[in-house]
PDB file of C-alpha atoms and ligand atoms in Angstrom:
ATOM      1  CA  MET A   1     -10.312 -32.495 -14.779  1.00  0.00           C
ATOM      2  CA  ASN A   2      -7.139 -33.193 -16.739  1.00  0.00           C
ATOM      3  CA  ARG A   3      -4.626 -30.522 -17.747  1.00  0.00           C
ATOM      4  CA  ARG A   4      -6.076 -30.001 -21.229  1.00  0.00           C
ATOM      5  CA  ASP A   5      -9.609 -29.660 -19.829  1.00  0.00           C
ATOM      6  CA  PHE A   6      -8.367 -27.172 -17.255  1.00  0.00           C
ATOM      7  CA  PHE A   7      -6.873 -24.868 -19.867  1.00  0.00           C
ATOM      8  CA  GLY A   8      -9.985 -25.129 -22.020  1.00  0.00           C
ATOM      9  CA  ALA A   9     -12.257 -24.307 -19.106  1.00  0.00           C
ATOM     10  CA  SER A  10     -10.061 -21.447 -17.969  1.00  0.00           C
ATOM     11  CA  ALA A  11     -10.077 -19.861 -21.405  1.00  0.00           C
ATOM     12  CA  ALA A  12     -13.849 -20.183 -21.583  1.00  0.00           C
ATOM     13  CA  MET A  13     -14.214 -18.504 -18.192  1.00  0.00           C
ATOM     14  CA  GLY A  14     -11.967 -15.641 -19.228  1.00  0.00           C
ATOM     15  CA  LEU A  15      -9.441 -16.221 -16.468  1.00  0.00           C
ATOM     16  CA  GLY A  16      -6.789 -13.949 -17.807  1.00  0.00           C
ATOM     17  CA  LEU A  17      -4.865 -16.310 -20.092  1.00  0.00           C
ATOM     18  CA  THR A  18      -4.379 -13.436 -22.507  1.00  0.00           C
ATOM     19  CA  THR A  19      -1.406 -11.170 -23.039  1.00  0.00           C
ATOM     20  CA  ALA A  20      -1.155  -8.043 -20.896  1.00  0.00           C
ATOM     21  CA  ALA A  21      -2.081  -4.961 -22.871  1.00  0.00           C
ATOM     22  CA  SER A  22      -2.194  -1.380 -21.704  1.00  0.00           C
ATOM     23  CA  THR A  23       0.025  -1.676 -18.611  1.00  0.00           C
ATOM     24  CA  SER A  24       2.732  -3.723 -20.337  1.00  0.00           C
ATOM     25  CA  PHE A  25       6.250  -2.346 -20.431  1.00  0.00           C
ATOM     26  CA  ALA A  26       6.613  -3.969 -23.858  1.00  0.00           C
ATOM     27  CA  THR A  27       4.945  -1.017 -25.556  1.00  0.00           C
ATOM     28  CA  GLN A  28       7.508   1.461 -24.171  1.00  0.00           C
ATOM     29  CA  THR A  29      10.987   2.384 -25.352  1.00  0.00           C
ATOM     30  CA  THR A  30      13.936   1.980 -22.983  1.00  0.00           C
ATOM     31  CA  GLU A  31      14.087   5.752 -22.495  1.00  0.00           C
ATOM     32  CA  GLU A  32      10.351   5.920 -21.714  1.00  0.00           C
ATOM     33  CA  MET A  33      10.692   3.142 -19.109  1.00  0.00           C
ATOM     34  CA  ASP A  34      13.355   5.051 -17.165  1.00  0.00           C
ATOM     35  CA  LYS A  35      11.467   7.637 -15.108  1.00  0.00           C
ATOM     36  CA  ARG A  36      14.201   8.506 -12.597  1.00  0.00           C
ATOM     37  CA  ALA A  37      13.926  12.242 -13.329  1.00  0.00           C
ATOM     38  CA  GLU A  38      10.374  12.234 -11.864  1.00  0.00           C
ATOM     39  CA  ALA A  39      11.247  10.336  -8.670  1.00  0.00           C
ATOM     40  CA  LYS A  40      11.158  12.048  -5.301  1.00  0.00           C
ATOM     41  CA  LEU A  41      11.396  10.821  -1.686  1.00  0.00           C
ATOM     42  CA  ARG A  42       8.366  12.274   0.082  1.00  0.00           C
ATOM     43  CA  ILE A  43       8.103  11.068   3.677  1.00  0.00           C
ATOM     44  CA  SER A  44       4.916  10.513   5.662  1.00  0.00           C
ATOM     45  CA  SER A  45       4.231   8.872   9.005  1.00  0.00           C
ATOM     46  CA  GLN A  46       1.432   7.202  10.832  1.00  0.00           C
ATOM     47  CA  LEU A  47       0.673   8.821  14.183  1.00  0.00           C
ATOM     48  CA  GLY A  48       1.995   5.884  16.251  1.00  0.00           C
ATOM     49  CA  PRO A  49       5.620   6.021  15.054  1.00  0.00           C
ATOM     50  CA  ALA A  50       5.786   9.836  15.245  1.00  0.00           C
ATOM     51  CA  PRO A  51       7.235  11.416  18.412  1.00  0.00           C
ATOM     52  CA  GLY A  52       4.969  13.601  20.536  1.00  0.00           C
ATOM     53  CA  ASN A  53       2.016  13.047  22.859  1.00  0.00           C
ATOM     54  CA  SER A  54      -1.015  14.785  21.340  1.00  0.00           C
ATOM     55  CA  LEU A  55      -2.179  14.716  17.705  1.00  0.00           C
ATOM     56  CA  GLU A  56      -1.156  18.349  17.286  1.00  0.00           C
ATOM     57  CA  GLU A  57       2.289  17.744  18.780  1.00  0.00           C
ATOM     58  CA  LYS A  58       2.895  14.718  16.541  1.00  0.00           C
ATOM     59  CA  LEU A  59       1.898  16.666  13.406  1.00  0.00           C
ATOM     60  CA  GLU A  60       4.159  19.548  14.445  1.00  0.00           C
ATOM     61  CA  LYS A  61       7.162  17.255  15.000  1.00  0.00           C
ATOM     62  CA  MET A  62       6.565  15.398  11.746  1.00  0.00           C
ATOM     63  CA  LYS A  63       6.736  18.704   9.899  1.00  0.00           C
ATOM     64  CA  LYS A  64       9.775  19.798  11.901  1.00  0.00           C
ATOM     65  CA  TYR A  65      11.786  16.706  10.931  1.00  0.00           C
ATOM     66  CA  GLY A  66      10.925  16.814   7.252  1.00  0.00           C
ATOM     67  CA  CYS A  67       7.711  14.836   6.719  1.00  0.00           C
ATOM     68  CA  ASP A  68       5.430  16.024   3.938  1.00  0.00           C
ATOM     69  CA  ALA A  69       2.314  14.124   5.000  1.00  0.00           C
ATOM     70  CA  VAL A  70       0.475  12.206   7.715  1.00  0.00           C
ATOM     71  CA  GLU A  71      -1.102   8.762   7.344  1.00  0.00           C
ATOM     72  CA  TYR A  72      -4.307   8.512   9.364  1.00  0.00           C
ATOM     73  CA  HIS A  73      -5.992   5.360  10.618  1.00  0.00           C
ATOM     74  CA  GLY A  74      -9.575   4.278   9.990  1.00  0.00           C
ATOM     75  CA  ASP A  75     -10.860   6.295  12.941  1.00  0.00           C
ATOM     76  CA  CYS A  76     -10.723   9.402  10.703  1.00  0.00           C
ATOM     77  CA  VAL A  77     -13.594   8.073   8.549  1.00  0.00           C
ATOM     78  CA  GLY A  78     -16.475  10.564   8.576  1.00  0.00           C
ATOM     79  CA  LYS A  79     -14.181  13.383   9.756  1.00  0.00           C
ATOM     80  CA  GLY A  80     -12.525  14.245   6.454  1.00  0.00           C
ATOM     81  CA  LYS A  81     -12.785  18.039   6.530  1.00  0.00           C
ATOM     82  CA  GLU A  82     -11.777  18.309  10.202  1.00  0.00           C
ATOM     83  CA  MET A  83      -8.768  15.977   9.862  1.00  0.00           C
ATOM     84  CA  ARG A  84      -7.616  17.601   6.620  1.00  0.00           C
ATOM     85  CA  LYS A  85      -7.611  20.985   8.357  1.00  0.00           C
ATOM     86  CA  LYS A  86      -5.510  19.615  11.240  1.00  0.00           C
ATOM     87  CA  ALA A  87      -2.929  18.350   8.752  1.00  0.00           C
ATOM     88  CA  GLU A  88      -2.972  21.568   6.737  1.00  0.00           C
ATOM     89  CA  ASP A  89      -2.585  23.684   9.870  1.00  0.00           C
ATOM     90  CA  ALA A  90       0.669  21.770  10.506  1.00  0.00           C
ATOM     91  CA  GLY A  91       1.797  22.242   6.890  1.00  0.00           C
ATOM     92  CA  LEU A  92       1.182  18.592   5.940  1.00  0.00           C
ATOM     93  CA  GLU A  93      -0.800  16.701   3.322  1.00  0.00           C
ATOM     94  CA  VAL A  94      -2.665  13.459   4.082  1.00  0.00           C
ATOM     95  CA  SER A  95      -1.004  10.496   2.371  1.00  0.00           C
ATOM     96  CA  VAL A  96      -3.525   7.681   2.836  1.00  0.00           C
ATOM     97  CA  ILE A  97      -5.969   6.114   5.293  1.00  0.00           C
ATOM     98  CA  CYS A  98      -4.708   2.832   6.793  1.00  0.00           C
ATOM     99  CA  TRP A  99      -8.040   0.988   6.951  1.00  0.00           C
ATOM    100  CA  GLY A 100      -7.232  -2.727   7.131  1.00  0.00           C
ATOM    101  CA  SER A 101      -9.404  -5.758   6.456  1.00  0.00           C
ATOM    102  CA  HIS A 102     -12.687  -4.942   8.280  1.00  0.00           C
ATOM    103  CA  ASN A 103     -12.221  -8.374   9.926  1.00  0.00           C
ATOM    104  CA  GLY A 104     -12.040  -9.958   6.482  1.00  0.00           C
ATOM    105  CA  ASP A 105     -15.773  -9.346   6.016  1.00  0.00           C
ATOM    106  CA  LEU A 106     -15.632  -8.378   2.313  1.00  0.00           C
ATOM    107  CA  CYS A 107     -14.040 -11.754   1.471  1.00  0.00           C
ATOM    108  CA  SER A 108     -15.768 -13.743   4.186  1.00  0.00           C
ATOM    109  CA  ASP A 109     -17.165 -17.225   3.656  1.00  0.00           C
ATOM    110  CA  ASP A 110     -20.172 -15.844   5.581  1.00  0.00           C
ATOM    111  CA  VAL A 111     -22.069 -14.076   2.782  1.00  0.00           C
ATOM    112  CA  SER A 112     -24.102 -11.916   5.215  1.00  0.00           C
ATOM    113  CA  LYS A 113     -20.942 -10.090   6.302  1.00  0.00           C
ATOM    114  CA  ARG A 114     -19.891  -8.979   2.829  1.00  0.00           C
ATOM    115  CA  GLN A 115     -22.141  -6.032   1.920  1.00  0.00           C
ATOM    116  CA  PRO A 116     -21.732  -4.169   5.252  1.00  0.00           C
ATOM    117  CA  GLY A 117     -17.959  -4.406   4.697  1.00  0.00           C
ATOM    118  CA  ILE A 118     -18.235  -3.019   1.161  1.00  0.00           C
ATOM    119  CA  ASP A 119     -20.461  -0.174   2.404  1.00  0.00           C
ATOM    120  CA  ASP A 120     -17.888   0.753   5.065  1.00  0.00           C
ATOM    121  CA  LEU A 121     -15.010   0.646   2.566  1.00  0.00           C
ATOM    122  CA  LYS A 122     -16.953   3.104   0.385  1.00  0.00           C
ATOM    123  CA  LYS A 123     -17.393   5.415   3.396  1.00  0.00           C
ATOM    124  CA  ALA A 124     -13.627   5.305   3.933  1.00  0.00           C
ATOM    125  CA  LEU A 125     -13.070   6.132   0.254  1.00  0.00           C
ATOM    126  CA  GLU A 126     -15.402   9.137   0.530  1.00  0.00           C
ATOM    127  CA  THR A 127     -13.365  10.412   3.473  1.00  0.00           C
ATOM    128  CA  ALA A 128     -10.106   9.786   1.589  1.00  0.00           C
ATOM    129  CA  GLY A 129     -11.469  11.965  -1.208  1.00  0.00           C
ATOM    130  CA  GLU A 130     -12.248  14.738   1.294  1.00  0.00           C
ATOM    131  CA  LEU A 131      -8.757  14.411   2.770  1.00  0.00           C
ATOM    132  CA  GLY A 132      -7.117  14.677  -0.660  1.00  0.00           C
ATOM    133  CA  ALA A 133      -5.435  11.328   0.107  1.00  0.00           C
ATOM    134  CA  TYR A 134      -4.057   8.916  -2.472  1.00  0.00           C
ATOM    135  CA  GLY A 135      -6.152   6.088  -1.163  1.00  0.00           C
ATOM    136  CA  VAL A 136      -7.458   3.665   1.433  1.00  0.00           C
ATOM    137  CA  ILE A 137      -5.206   0.740   2.384  1.00  0.00           C
ATOM    138  CA  TYR A 138      -7.211  -2.473   2.184  1.00  0.00           C
ATOM    139  CA  VAL A 139      -6.197  -6.012   3.203  1.00  0.00           C
ATOM    140  CA  PRO A 140      -8.585  -8.687   1.812  1.00  0.00           C
ATOM    141  CA  ALA A 141      -8.048 -11.053   4.763  1.00  0.00           C
ATOM    142  CA  PHE A 142      -5.594 -11.687   7.552  1.00  0.00           C
ATOM    143  CA  ASN A 143      -4.922 -15.332   8.438  1.00  0.00           C
ATOM    144  CA  GLY A 144      -7.955 -16.878  10.112  1.00  0.00           C
ATOM    145  CA  GLN A 145     -10.489 -14.318   8.823  1.00  0.00           C
ATOM    146  CA  THR A 146     -11.932 -16.388   5.954  1.00  0.00           C
ATOM    147  CA  LYS A 147     -12.337 -20.035   5.007  1.00  0.00           C
ATOM    148  CA  LEU A 148     -12.115 -19.178   1.287  1.00  0.00           C
ATOM    149  CA  ASN A 149      -8.917 -20.364  -0.408  1.00  0.00           C
ATOM    150  CA  ASN A 150      -6.500 -18.295  -2.507  1.00  0.00           C
ATOM    151  CA  TYR A 151      -8.320 -18.919  -5.765  1.00  0.00           C
ATOM    152  CA  GLU A 152     -11.742 -18.201  -4.260  1.00  0.00           C
ATOM    153  CA  ILE A 153     -10.638 -14.933  -2.629  1.00  0.00           C
ATOM    154  CA  ARG A 154      -9.318 -13.616  -5.943  1.00  0.00           C
ATOM    155  CA  GLN A 155     -12.604 -14.559  -7.624  1.00  0.00           C
ATOM    156  CA  ARG A 156     -14.475 -12.857  -4.801  1.00  0.00           C
ATOM    157  CA  LEU A 157     -12.422  -9.671  -5.235  1.00  0.00           C
ATOM    158  CA  MET A 158     -13.277  -9.643  -8.928  1.00  0.00           C
ATOM    159  CA  GLU A 159     -16.980  -9.775  -8.019  1.00  0.00           C
ATOM    160  CA  PHE A 160     -17.087  -6.586  -5.988  1.00  0.00           C
ATOM    161  CA  MET A 161     -13.875  -4.643  -6.570  1.00  0.00           C
ATOM    162  CA  PRO A 162     -14.581  -3.244 -10.083  1.00  0.00           C
ATOM    163  CA  ASP A 163     -17.612  -1.388  -8.668  1.00  0.00           C
ATOM    164  CA  VAL A 164     -15.659  -0.228  -5.591  1.00  0.00           C
ATOM    165  CA  ALA A 165     -12.717   0.942  -7.727  1.00  0.00           C
ATOM    166  CA  LYS A 166     -15.115   2.923  -9.941  1.00  0.00           C
ATOM    167  CA  PHE A 167     -16.536   4.517  -6.811  1.00  0.00           C
ATOM    168  CA  ALA A 168     -13.025   5.318  -5.550  1.00  0.00           C
ATOM    169  CA  ASN A 169     -12.152   6.907  -8.879  1.00  0.00           C
ATOM    170  CA  GLU A 170     -15.272   9.082  -8.679  1.00  0.00           C
ATOM    171  CA  CYS A 171     -14.128  10.184  -5.197  1.00  0.00           C
ATOM    172  CA  GLY A 172     -10.716  11.122  -6.666  1.00  0.00           C
ATOM    173  CA  THR A 173      -8.892   8.413  -4.738  1.00  0.00           C
ATOM    174  CA  SER A 174      -8.034   4.687  -4.855  1.00  0.00           C
ATOM    175  CA  VAL A 175      -8.268   1.374  -3.094  1.00  0.00           C
ATOM    176  CA  ILE A 176      -4.686   0.386  -2.178  1.00  0.00           C
ATOM    177  CA  LEU A 177      -4.076  -3.365  -1.746  1.00  0.00           C
ATOM    178  CA  GLU A 178      -1.437  -4.162   0.868  1.00  0.00           C
ATOM    179  CA  PRO A 179       0.542  -7.409   0.487  1.00  0.00           C
ATOM    180  CA  LEU A 180       1.542  -8.918   3.848  1.00  0.00           C
ATOM    181  CA  CYS A 181       4.038 -11.551   4.933  1.00  0.00           C
ATOM    182  CA  ARG A 182       2.888 -15.156   5.350  1.00  0.00           C
ATOM    183  CA  MET A 183       2.831 -14.886   9.145  1.00  0.00           C
ATOM    184  CA  GLU A 184      -0.067 -12.425   8.756  1.00  0.00           C
ATOM    185  CA  ALA A 185      -1.867 -13.403   5.531  1.00  0.00           C
ATOM    186  CA  PHE A 186      -1.822 -16.410   3.176  1.00  0.00           C
ATOM    187  CA  PHE A 187      -3.554 -14.410   0.426  1.00  0.00           C
ATOM    188  CA  LEU A 188      -1.720 -11.528  -1.303  1.00  0.00           C
ATOM    189  CA  ARG A 189       1.897 -11.639  -0.172  1.00  0.00           C
ATOM    190  CA  GLN A 190       3.822 -10.062  -3.058  1.00  0.00           C
ATOM    191  CA  VAL A 191       3.689  -6.620  -4.650  1.00  0.00           C
ATOM    192  CA  ALA A 192       3.415  -8.096  -8.163  1.00  0.00           C
ATOM    193  CA  ASP A 193       0.364 -10.124  -7.100  1.00  0.00           C
ATOM    194  CA  GLY A 194      -1.401  -6.973  -5.868  1.00  0.00           C
ATOM    195  CA  ALA A 195      -0.483  -5.205  -9.090  1.00  0.00           C
ATOM    196  CA  SER A 196      -1.903  -8.079 -11.112  1.00  0.00           C
ATOM    197  CA  ILE A 197      -5.206  -7.963  -9.202  1.00  0.00           C
ATOM    198  CA  SER A 198      -5.330  -4.182  -9.694  1.00  0.00           C
ATOM    199  CA  ARG A 199      -4.756  -4.580 -13.422  1.00  0.00           C
ATOM    200  CA  ASP A 200      -7.585  -7.128 -13.696  1.00  0.00           C
ATOM    201  CA  VAL A 201      -9.957  -4.871 -11.721  1.00  0.00           C
ATOM    202  CA  LEU A 202      -9.152  -1.828 -13.891  1.00  0.00           C
ATOM    203  CA  ARG A 203      -9.779  -3.871 -17.028  1.00  0.00           C
ATOM    204  CA  ALA A 204     -13.065  -5.246 -15.730  1.00  0.00           C
ATOM    205  CA  ALA A 205     -14.232  -1.802 -14.607  1.00  0.00           C
ATOM    206  CA  LYS A 206     -12.982  -0.149 -17.829  1.00  0.00           C
ATOM    207  CA  ILE A 207     -11.256   2.632 -15.885  1.00  0.00           C
ATOM    208  CA  ASP A 208      -7.604   3.670 -15.739  1.00  0.00           C
ATOM    209  CA  ASP A 209      -7.406   4.551 -12.037  1.00  0.00           C
ATOM    210  CA  GLY A 210      -9.158   3.774  -8.750  1.00  0.00           C
ATOM    211  CA  ILE A 211      -7.131   0.812  -7.456  1.00  0.00           C
ATOM    212  CA  GLY A 212      -3.450   0.064  -6.958  1.00  0.00           C
ATOM    213  CA  VAL A 213      -0.969  -1.698  -4.731  1.00  0.00           C
ATOM    214  CA  MET A 214       1.577  -0.726  -2.088  1.00  0.00           C
ATOM    215  CA  GLY A 215       4.797  -2.185  -0.751  1.00  0.00           C
ATOM    216  CA  ASP A 216       5.757  -2.455   2.917  1.00  0.00           C
ATOM    217  CA  PHE A 217       9.508  -2.896   3.403  1.00  0.00           C
ATOM    218  CA  TYR A 218       8.939  -5.063   6.495  1.00  0.00           C
ATOM    219  CA  HIS A 219       6.693  -7.574   4.724  1.00  0.00           C
ATOM    220  CA  MET A 220       8.798  -7.414   1.560  1.00  0.00           C
ATOM    221  CA  ASP A 221      11.854  -8.466   3.570  1.00  0.00           C
ATOM    222  CA  THR A 222      10.191 -11.892   3.979  1.00  0.00           C
ATOM    223  CA  GLU A 223       8.331 -12.267   0.692  1.00  0.00           C
ATOM    224  CA  GLU A 224      10.341 -10.587  -2.081  1.00  0.00           C
ATOM    225  CA  THR A 225      13.603 -11.811  -3.574  1.00  0.00           C
ATOM    226  CA  SER A 226      14.308  -8.298  -4.882  1.00  0.00           C
ATOM    227  CA  GLN A 227      12.770  -5.138  -3.461  1.00  0.00           C
ATOM    228  CA  MET A 228      13.824  -3.280  -6.613  1.00  0.00           C
ATOM    229  CA  GLY A 229      12.208  -5.911  -8.819  1.00  0.00           C
ATOM    230  CA  ALA A 230       9.027  -5.873  -6.732  1.00  0.00           C
ATOM    231  CA  PHE A 231       8.537  -2.118  -7.095  1.00  0.00           C
ATOM    232  CA  ILE A 232       9.311  -2.192 -10.817  1.00  0.00           C
ATOM    233  CA  SER A 233       6.731  -4.958 -11.276  1.00  0.00           C
ATOM    234  CA  ALA A 234       4.080  -2.617  -9.845  1.00  0.00           C
ATOM    235  CA  GLY A 235       5.134   0.368 -11.963  1.00  0.00           C
ATOM    236  CA  SER A 236       2.473   3.050 -12.180  1.00  0.00           C
ATOM    237  CA  LEU A 237       0.120   0.890 -10.069  1.00  0.00           C
ATOM    238  CA  LEU A 238       2.265   1.574  -6.970  1.00  0.00           C
ATOM    239  CA  LYS A 239       0.328   4.004  -4.772  1.00  0.00           C
ATOM    240  CA  HIS A 240       2.046   3.892  -1.380  1.00  0.00           C
ATOM    241  CA  VAL A 241       5.029   2.533   0.577  1.00  0.00           C
ATOM    242  CA  HIS A 242       5.400   1.628   4.255  1.00  0.00           C
ATOM    243  CA  LEU A 243       8.776   2.238   5.875  1.00  0.00           C
ATOM    244  CA  ALA A 244      10.099  -0.163   8.512  1.00  0.00           C
ATOM    245  CA  GLY A 245      13.225  -2.167   9.154  1.00  0.00           C
ATOM    246  CA  GLY A 246      13.025  -5.854   8.238  1.00  0.00           C
ATOM    247  CA  VAL A 247      12.759  -9.050  10.253  1.00  0.00           C
ATOM    248  CA  GLU A 248      16.225  -8.934  11.800  1.00  0.00           C
ATOM    249  CA  ASN A 249      16.336  -7.682  15.421  1.00  0.00           C
ATOM    250  CA  PRO A 250      15.372  -5.089  16.398  1.00  0.00           C
ATOM    251  CA  ARG A 251      12.493  -6.238  14.214  1.00  0.00           C
ATOM    252  CA  ARG A 252      10.197  -3.808  12.342  1.00  0.00           C
ATOM    253  CA  THR A 253      11.639  -0.670  13.932  1.00  0.00           C
ATOM    254  CA  TYR A 254      12.694   2.696  12.478  1.00  0.00           C
ATOM    255  CA  PRO A 255      14.697   2.344   9.242  1.00  0.00           C
ATOM    256  CA  GLY A 256      18.388   2.371  10.164  1.00  0.00           C
ATOM    257  CA  GLU A 257      17.873   0.711  13.564  1.00  0.00           C
ATOM    258  CA  ASN A 258      18.726  -2.717  12.169  1.00  0.00           C
ATOM    259  CA  SER A 259      21.068  -3.664   9.342  1.00  0.00           C
ATOM    260  CA  MET A 260      18.474  -3.677   6.532  1.00  0.00           C
ATOM    261  CA  THR A 261      19.357  -1.499   3.585  1.00  0.00           C
ATOM    262  CA  PHE A 262      16.756   0.412   1.567  1.00  0.00           C
ATOM    263  CA  VAL A 263      19.019   1.143  -1.407  1.00  0.00           C
ATOM    264  CA  ASP A 264      17.782  -1.734  -3.574  1.00  0.00           C
ATOM    265  CA  GLY A 265      14.122  -0.826  -3.039  1.00  0.00           C
ATOM    266  CA  PHE A 266      14.771   2.872  -3.533  1.00  0.00           C
ATOM    267  CA  ARG A 267      16.459   2.075  -6.859  1.00  0.00           C
ATOM    268  CA  GLY A 268      13.208   0.461  -7.941  1.00  0.00           C
ATOM    269  CA  LEU A 269      11.175   3.456  -6.744  1.00  0.00           C
ATOM    270  CA  LYS A 270      13.462   5.813  -8.632  1.00  0.00           C
ATOM    271  CA  TYR A 271      13.295   3.749 -11.814  1.00  0.00           C
ATOM    272  CA  ILE A 272       9.470   3.911 -11.930  1.00  0.00           C
ATOM    273  CA  GLY A 273       9.500   7.654 -11.128  1.00  0.00           C
ATOM    274  CA  TYR A 274       7.761   7.131  -7.793  1.00  0.00           C
ATOM    275  CA  ASN A 275       6.810  10.421  -6.140  1.00  0.00           C
ATOM    276  CA  LYS A 276       3.886   9.421  -3.925  1.00  0.00           C
ATOM    277  CA  PHE A 277       4.519   8.881  -0.202  1.00  0.00           C
ATOM    278  CA  CYS A 278       6.785   6.575   1.836  1.00  0.00           C
ATOM    279  CA  SER A 279       5.261   6.372   5.307  1.00  0.00           C
ATOM    280  CA  PHE A 280       6.566   5.200   8.685  1.00  0.00           C
ATOM    281  CA  GLU A 281       4.729   2.152  10.045  1.00  0.00           C
ATOM    282  CA  CYS A 282       7.067   0.706  12.654  1.00  0.00           C
ATOM    283  CA  GLY A 283       8.227   0.744  16.246  1.00  0.00           C
ATOM    284  CA  CYS A 284      11.216   2.540  17.731  1.00  0.00           C
ATOM    285  CA  ALA A 285      14.135   0.741  19.371  1.00  0.00           C
ATOM    286  CA  GLY A 286      15.895   3.914  20.564  1.00  0.00           C
ATOM    287  CA  GLU A 287      15.323   5.377  24.022  1.00  0.00           C
ATOM    288  CA  ASP A 288      14.953   8.937  22.727  1.00  0.00           C
ATOM    289  CA  LYS A 289      12.139   8.604  20.167  1.00  0.00           C
ATOM    290  CA  GLU A 290      12.403  12.147  18.864  1.00  0.00           C
ATOM    291  CA  LYS A 291      16.132  11.870  18.256  1.00  0.00           C
ATOM    292  CA  ALA A 292      15.734   8.414  16.688  1.00  0.00           C
ATOM    293  CA  PHE A 293      12.948   9.688  14.360  1.00  0.00           C
ATOM    294  CA  ALA A 294      15.167  12.515  13.098  1.00  0.00           C
ATOM    295  CA  GLN A 295      18.101  10.109  12.631  1.00  0.00           C
ATOM    296  CA  SER A 296      15.938   7.636  10.732  1.00  0.00           C
ATOM    297  CA  ILE A 297      14.717  10.305   8.316  1.00  0.00           C
ATOM    298  CA  GLN A 298      18.313  11.348   7.656  1.00  0.00           C
ATOM    299  CA  PHE A 299      19.252   7.676   7.163  1.00  0.00           C
ATOM    300  CA  LEU A 300      16.476   7.333   4.557  1.00  0.00           C
ATOM    301  CA  ARG A 301      17.603  10.474   2.712  1.00  0.00           C
ATOM    302  CA  ASP A 302      21.172   9.120   2.612  1.00  0.00           C
ATOM    303  CA  GLN A 303      19.926   5.752   1.282  1.00  0.00           C
ATOM    304  CA  TRP A 304      17.827   7.544  -1.362  1.00  0.00           C
ATOM    305  CA  ALA A 305      20.876   9.554  -2.454  1.00  0.00           C
ATOM    306  CA  GLU A 306      22.915   6.338  -2.702  1.00  0.00           C
ATOM    307  CA  ALA A 307      20.246   4.520  -4.754  1.00  0.00           C
TER     308      ALA A 307
HETATM  309 MG1   MG B 401       2.136  -1.995   6.338  1.00  0.00          MG
END
């Protein structure tokens, strides 16, 4: 196929060679694009990075040091009411469920694995609705989990994701695509790419919510040339943020434990009026985890103020 044939075939197949419409910034005035007045730093944490030994103790300490929400893992699926009550008893909301890739089954080259994966993602979305969470973090495939190539995985997502996003919207929540660094995934590495997939899914499903993207500062440190630019490219499609230091040692630890600055990224979050959650997903380099957690939260608030 020569270049001219390729473009002809692509147009015939409706592969998105049209101008962006509803989500384009081009329809907004400069004043409308600047949403800094709506922005707010609301901190969440997964259970692993939080100090404390039991679930109850972790939730209590998260509240004590200024978190507004908890991020649960996939083991909360089917226990929505119970886990929501535990969070509420500690004075916390539930930000999202960190679900993962389901071994890459939904985008597997083995067709028999796909539907069970979709069914389980829908169960997670039901629980997210019960939890009052913004969404379920979904990774299409980690390296080694599918033989499909980049182009084929995106096509595959467009086959099943419009229906799943509609379902998520009916549950009052969203699928949240997580871009990862190249050491972990060859498909979906940049925030703008996840936003573009989300836009295509929303168009295909004819809905205005039910899927979005997130940014993880650790992965972004490898893949993005500008954290601010990455967040702005997602705009209203940004549903969640993971907090972690970057690749420099100590690698992927509490923000503030290595030299990575969050000011550039926070400027982007402020500009798009981001007020959903920023959630700890990282290790701790300090010997006193509780003290280090409190220091990291203060570091983040200082960086937010500087941004
Ligand atoms: Mg992450």
